[in-house]
Coordinates of C-alpha atoms in Angstrom, one line a residue:
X1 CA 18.9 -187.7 18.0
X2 CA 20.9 -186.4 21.1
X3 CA 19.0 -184.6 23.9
X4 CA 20.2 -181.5 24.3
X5 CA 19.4 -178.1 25.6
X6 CA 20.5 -174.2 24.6
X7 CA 21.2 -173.2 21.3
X8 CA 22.4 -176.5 19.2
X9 CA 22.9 -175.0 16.2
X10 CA 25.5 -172.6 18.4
X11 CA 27.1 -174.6 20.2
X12 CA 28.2 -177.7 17.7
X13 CA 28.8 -174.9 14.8
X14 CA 31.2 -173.1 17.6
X15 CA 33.1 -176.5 18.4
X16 CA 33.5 -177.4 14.5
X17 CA 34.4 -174.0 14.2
X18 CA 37.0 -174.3 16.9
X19 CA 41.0 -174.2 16.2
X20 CA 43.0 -177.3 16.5
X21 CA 45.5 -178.8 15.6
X22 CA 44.5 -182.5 14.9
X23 CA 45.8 -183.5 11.0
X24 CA 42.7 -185.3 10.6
X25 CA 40.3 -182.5 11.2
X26 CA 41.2 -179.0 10.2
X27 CA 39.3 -175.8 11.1
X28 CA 37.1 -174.1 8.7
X29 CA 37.3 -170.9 7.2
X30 CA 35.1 -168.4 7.0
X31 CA 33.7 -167.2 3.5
X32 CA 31.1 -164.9 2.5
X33 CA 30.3 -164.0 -1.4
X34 CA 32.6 -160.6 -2.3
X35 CA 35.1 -161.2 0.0
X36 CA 38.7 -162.8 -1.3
X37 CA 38.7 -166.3 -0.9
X38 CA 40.6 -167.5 2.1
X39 CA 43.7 -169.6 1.6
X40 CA 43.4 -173.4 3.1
X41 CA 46.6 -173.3 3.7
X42 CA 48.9 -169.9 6.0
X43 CA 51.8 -170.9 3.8
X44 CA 52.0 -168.3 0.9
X45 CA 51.6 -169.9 -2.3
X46 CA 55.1 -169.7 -4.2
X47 CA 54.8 -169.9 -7.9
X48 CA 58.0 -171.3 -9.9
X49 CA 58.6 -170.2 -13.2
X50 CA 58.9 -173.5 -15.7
X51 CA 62.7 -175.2 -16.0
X52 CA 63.6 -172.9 -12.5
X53 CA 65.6 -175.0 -10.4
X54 CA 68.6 -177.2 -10.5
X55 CA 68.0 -179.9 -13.8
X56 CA 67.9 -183.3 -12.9
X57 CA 71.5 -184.8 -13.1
X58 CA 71.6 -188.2 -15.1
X59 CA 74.4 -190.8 -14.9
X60 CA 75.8 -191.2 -18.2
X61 CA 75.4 -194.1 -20.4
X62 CA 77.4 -196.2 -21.5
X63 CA 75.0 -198.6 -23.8
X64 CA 76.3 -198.3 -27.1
X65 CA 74.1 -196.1 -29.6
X66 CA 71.3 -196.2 -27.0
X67 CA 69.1 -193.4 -28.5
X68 CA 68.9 -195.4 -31.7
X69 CA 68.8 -198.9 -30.2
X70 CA 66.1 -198.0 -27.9
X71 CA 64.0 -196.0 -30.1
X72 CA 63.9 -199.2 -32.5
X73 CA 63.5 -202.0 -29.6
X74 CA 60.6 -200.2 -28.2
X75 CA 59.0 -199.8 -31.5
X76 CA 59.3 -203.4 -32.5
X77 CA 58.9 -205.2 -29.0
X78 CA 55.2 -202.6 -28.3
X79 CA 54.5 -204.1 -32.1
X80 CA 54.5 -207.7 -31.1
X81 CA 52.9 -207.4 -28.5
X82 CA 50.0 -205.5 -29.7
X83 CA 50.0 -208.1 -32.5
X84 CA 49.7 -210.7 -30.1
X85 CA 46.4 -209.5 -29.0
X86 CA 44.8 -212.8 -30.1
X87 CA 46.7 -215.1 -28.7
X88 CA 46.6 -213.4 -25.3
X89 CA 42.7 -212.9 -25.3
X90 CA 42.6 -216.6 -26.4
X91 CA 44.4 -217.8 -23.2
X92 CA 43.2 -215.5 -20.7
X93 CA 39.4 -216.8 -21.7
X94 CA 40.4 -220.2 -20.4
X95 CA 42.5 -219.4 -17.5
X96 CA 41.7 -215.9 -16.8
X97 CA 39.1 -213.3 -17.1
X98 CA 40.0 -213.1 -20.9
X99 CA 41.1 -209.2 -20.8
X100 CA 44.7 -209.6 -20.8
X101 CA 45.3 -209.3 -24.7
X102 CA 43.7 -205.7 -24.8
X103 CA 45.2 -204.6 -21.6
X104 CA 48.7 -205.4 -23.1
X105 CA 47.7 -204.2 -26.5
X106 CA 46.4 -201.2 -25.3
X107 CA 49.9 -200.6 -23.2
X108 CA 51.7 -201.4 -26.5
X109 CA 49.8 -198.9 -28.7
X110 CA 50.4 -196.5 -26.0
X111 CA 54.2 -197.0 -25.7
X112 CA 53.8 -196.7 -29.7
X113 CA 51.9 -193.7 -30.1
X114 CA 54.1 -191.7 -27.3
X115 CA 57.6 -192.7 -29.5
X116 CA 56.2 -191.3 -32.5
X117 CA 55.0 -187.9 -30.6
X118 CA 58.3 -188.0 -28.8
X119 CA 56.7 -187.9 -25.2
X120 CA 58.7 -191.3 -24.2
X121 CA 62.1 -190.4 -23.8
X122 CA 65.0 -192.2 -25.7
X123 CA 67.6 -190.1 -24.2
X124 CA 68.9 -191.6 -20.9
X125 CA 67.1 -195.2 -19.6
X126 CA 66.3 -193.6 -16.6
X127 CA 63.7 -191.4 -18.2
X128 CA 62.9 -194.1 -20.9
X129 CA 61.6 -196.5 -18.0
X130 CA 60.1 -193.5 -16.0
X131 CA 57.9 -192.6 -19.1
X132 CA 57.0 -196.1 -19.7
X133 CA 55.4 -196.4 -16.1
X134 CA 53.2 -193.3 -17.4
X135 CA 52.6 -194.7 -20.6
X136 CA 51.3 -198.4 -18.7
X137 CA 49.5 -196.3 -16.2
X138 CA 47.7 -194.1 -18.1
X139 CA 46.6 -197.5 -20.8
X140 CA 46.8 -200.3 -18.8
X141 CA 44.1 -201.4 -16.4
X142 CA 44.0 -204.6 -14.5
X143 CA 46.7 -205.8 -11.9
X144 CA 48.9 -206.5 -14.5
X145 CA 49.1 -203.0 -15.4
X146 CA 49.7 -201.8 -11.8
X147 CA 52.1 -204.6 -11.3
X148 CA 54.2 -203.2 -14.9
X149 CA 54.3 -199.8 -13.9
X150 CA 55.3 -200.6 -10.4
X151 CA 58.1 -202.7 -12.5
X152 CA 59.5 -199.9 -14.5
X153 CA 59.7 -197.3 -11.9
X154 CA 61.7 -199.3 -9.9
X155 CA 64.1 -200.0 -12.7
X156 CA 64.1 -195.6 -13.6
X157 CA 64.7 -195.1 -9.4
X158 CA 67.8 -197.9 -9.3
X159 CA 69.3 -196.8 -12.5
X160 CA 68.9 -193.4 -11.3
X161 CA 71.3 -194.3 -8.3
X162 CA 74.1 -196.1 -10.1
X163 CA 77.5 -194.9 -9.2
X164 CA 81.1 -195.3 -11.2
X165 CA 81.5 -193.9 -15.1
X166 CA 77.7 -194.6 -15.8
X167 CA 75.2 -196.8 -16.9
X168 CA 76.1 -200.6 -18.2
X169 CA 74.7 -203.1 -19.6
X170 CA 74.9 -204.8 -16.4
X171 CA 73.1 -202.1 -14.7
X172 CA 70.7 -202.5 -16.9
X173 CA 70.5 -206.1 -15.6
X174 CA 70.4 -205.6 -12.1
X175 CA 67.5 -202.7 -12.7
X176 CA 65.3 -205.8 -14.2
X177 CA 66.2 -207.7 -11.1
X178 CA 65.1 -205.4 -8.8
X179 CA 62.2 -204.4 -10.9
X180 CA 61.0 -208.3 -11.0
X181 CA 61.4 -208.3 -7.0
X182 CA 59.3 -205.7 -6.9
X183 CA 56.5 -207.4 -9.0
X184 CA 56.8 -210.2 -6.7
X185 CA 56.9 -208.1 -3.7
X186 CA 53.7 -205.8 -4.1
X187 CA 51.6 -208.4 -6.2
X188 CA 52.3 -211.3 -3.8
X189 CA 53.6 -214.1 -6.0
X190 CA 56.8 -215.5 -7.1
X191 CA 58.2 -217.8 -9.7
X192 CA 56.4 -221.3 -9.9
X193 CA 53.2 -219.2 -8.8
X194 CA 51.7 -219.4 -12.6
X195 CA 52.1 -216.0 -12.9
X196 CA 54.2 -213.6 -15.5
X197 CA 56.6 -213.7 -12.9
X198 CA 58.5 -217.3 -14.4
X199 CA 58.9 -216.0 -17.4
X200 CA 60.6 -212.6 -15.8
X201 CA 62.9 -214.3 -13.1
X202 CA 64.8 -217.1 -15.4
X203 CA 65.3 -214.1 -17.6
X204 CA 66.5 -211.8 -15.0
X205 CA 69.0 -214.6 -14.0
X206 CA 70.0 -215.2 -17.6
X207 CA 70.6 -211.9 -18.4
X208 CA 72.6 -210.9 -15.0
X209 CA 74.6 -214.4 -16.0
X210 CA 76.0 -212.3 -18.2
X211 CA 76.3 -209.0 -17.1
X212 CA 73.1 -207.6 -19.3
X213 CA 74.8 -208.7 -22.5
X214 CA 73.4 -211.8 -23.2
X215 CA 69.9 -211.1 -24.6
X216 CA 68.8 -214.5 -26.9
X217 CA 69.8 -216.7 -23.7
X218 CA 67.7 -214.1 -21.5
X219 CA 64.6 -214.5 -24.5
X220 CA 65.2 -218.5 -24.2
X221 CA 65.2 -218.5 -20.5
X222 CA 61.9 -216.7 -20.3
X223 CA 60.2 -218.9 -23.1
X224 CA 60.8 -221.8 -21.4
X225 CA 60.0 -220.1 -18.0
X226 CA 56.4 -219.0 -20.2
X227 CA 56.2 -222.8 -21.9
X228 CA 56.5 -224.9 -18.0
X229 CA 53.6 -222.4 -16.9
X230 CA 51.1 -224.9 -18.8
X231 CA 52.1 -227.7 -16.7
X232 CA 51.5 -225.9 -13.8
X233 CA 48.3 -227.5 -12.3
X234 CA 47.9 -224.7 -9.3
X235 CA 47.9 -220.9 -9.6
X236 CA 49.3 -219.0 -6.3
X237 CA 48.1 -215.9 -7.7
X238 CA 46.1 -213.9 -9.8
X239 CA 42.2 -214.6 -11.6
X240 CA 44.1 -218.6 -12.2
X241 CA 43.7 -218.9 -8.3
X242 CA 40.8 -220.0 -8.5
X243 CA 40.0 -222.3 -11.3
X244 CA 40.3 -226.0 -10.9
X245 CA 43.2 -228.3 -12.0
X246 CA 41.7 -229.5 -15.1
X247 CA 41.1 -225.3 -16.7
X248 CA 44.5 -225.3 -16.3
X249 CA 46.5 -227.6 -17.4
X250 CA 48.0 -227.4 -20.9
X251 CA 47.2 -223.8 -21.0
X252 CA 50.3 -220.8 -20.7
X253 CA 49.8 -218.4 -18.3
X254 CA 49.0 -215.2 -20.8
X255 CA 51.0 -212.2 -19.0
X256 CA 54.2 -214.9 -19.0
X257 CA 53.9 -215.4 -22.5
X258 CA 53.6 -211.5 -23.0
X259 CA 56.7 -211.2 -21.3
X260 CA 58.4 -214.3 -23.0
X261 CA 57.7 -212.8 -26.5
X262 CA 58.9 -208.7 -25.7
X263 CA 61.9 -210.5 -24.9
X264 CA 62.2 -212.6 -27.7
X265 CA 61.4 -209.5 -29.8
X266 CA 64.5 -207.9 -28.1
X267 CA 66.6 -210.7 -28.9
X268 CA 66.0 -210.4 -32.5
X269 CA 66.3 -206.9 -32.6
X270 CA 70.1 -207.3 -31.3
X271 CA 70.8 -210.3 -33.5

């Protein structure tokens, strides 16, 4: 393709060959069959035994019987939600691409199956959320799954950071908060958008209303936030973007009225 003269082969093998120190484009080593395999890497490889290190220190909680409540709110709210396959699926046919009852179904049974083998963690909420955003991203396909695990990682990070005697209810608030922001923030849309995102902001704001302890008025805030999404004529966001005023009207948006019913599910499971 080029014209060249000499000994090609020589002299391109001898510049690929060459040392450098460019990230993008690191030298090649050399490797013929019975000799030990070069290391890509001059740093000796250090191998760490398992549990070595300092342990991960947790701020305390201060949720009353949290092990128990947790371990039962999780059971019952993944239940619901996997039961609500149909109603989802139903939907998301008319104003989406119809997956969104088996992506959260599949999520749910996830969430389910890891409780009963005791690889979702009850002990501390900042390991109970961190396991979740494994247990959505290993099930869950789709934005919305992406969008969920991005949600409960931010909620494991900030309650990871809270300072004073330990973890709150209120804490607890403010983690859904900031997990909601960050929903909006990396999937582009915000409440009135038509998205699962007006169910989850009036129920962030109900439930910081009252410091994390207010649950039912949290559930109602996000049912209704679910409910005005079927009035909602234009969709900011998501598969709804594109479908014409008439698809939409008097339809829910699906992943707002999965959200509206785990936290209605909560609700009852405090009552």
């Amino acid at each position: 393709i080029l014209p060249c003269t000499g000994d090609i082969t020589k002299d391109v093998l001898g510049l690929f060959d060459a040392s450098t120190d460019a990230p993008g484009w690191l030298a090649a080593d050399v490797w013929n069959d019975g000799e030990s395999r070069p290391s890509a890497s001059e740093i000796d490889e250090v191998i760490v035994e398992k549990g070595a290190g300092a342990a991960e220190q947790l701020p305390p909680v201060l949720v009353k019987d949290y092990f128990t409540v947790a371990q039962k709110v999780l059971a019952q709210c993944a239940q619901a939600l996997s039961d609500a396959e149909p109603t989802l699926t139903e939907y998301d046919t008319i104003v989406g691409d119809g997956d969104c009852g088996i992506t959260m179904q599949r999520g749910a049974k996830e969430v389910l199956s890891r409780l009963e083998s005791k690889a979702l963690r009850v002990d501390n909420p900042v390991n109970t959320f961190a396991d979740l955003a494994d247990a959505v991203s290993a099930s869950m396909g789709g934005s919305s799954g992406i969008l969920l695990e991005l949600m409960f990682r931010k909620m494991s990070t900030s309650l990871q950071s809270v300072s004073g005697d330990g973890i709150t209810p209120k804490d607890m608030a403010v983690a859904f908060r900031n997990g909601c922001e960050a929903v909006s923030f990396y999937g582009g849309a915000q409440e009135g958008s038509r998205t699962m995102l007006d169910a989850m902001f009036p129920a962030s704001a109900a439930m910081l209303a009252g410091d994390g302890a207010d649950i039912p008025a949290s559930a109602s805030a996000a049912q209704k936030g679910a409910d005005a999404t079927a009035a909602m004529t234009t969709a900011e966001a998501g598969r709804s973007n594109y479908l014409s005023e008439e698809v939409l009207m008097g339809t829910p948006d699906p992943g707002a009225v999965a959200v509206a019913l785990v936290l209605g599910t909560l609700a009852k499971a405090f009552a």
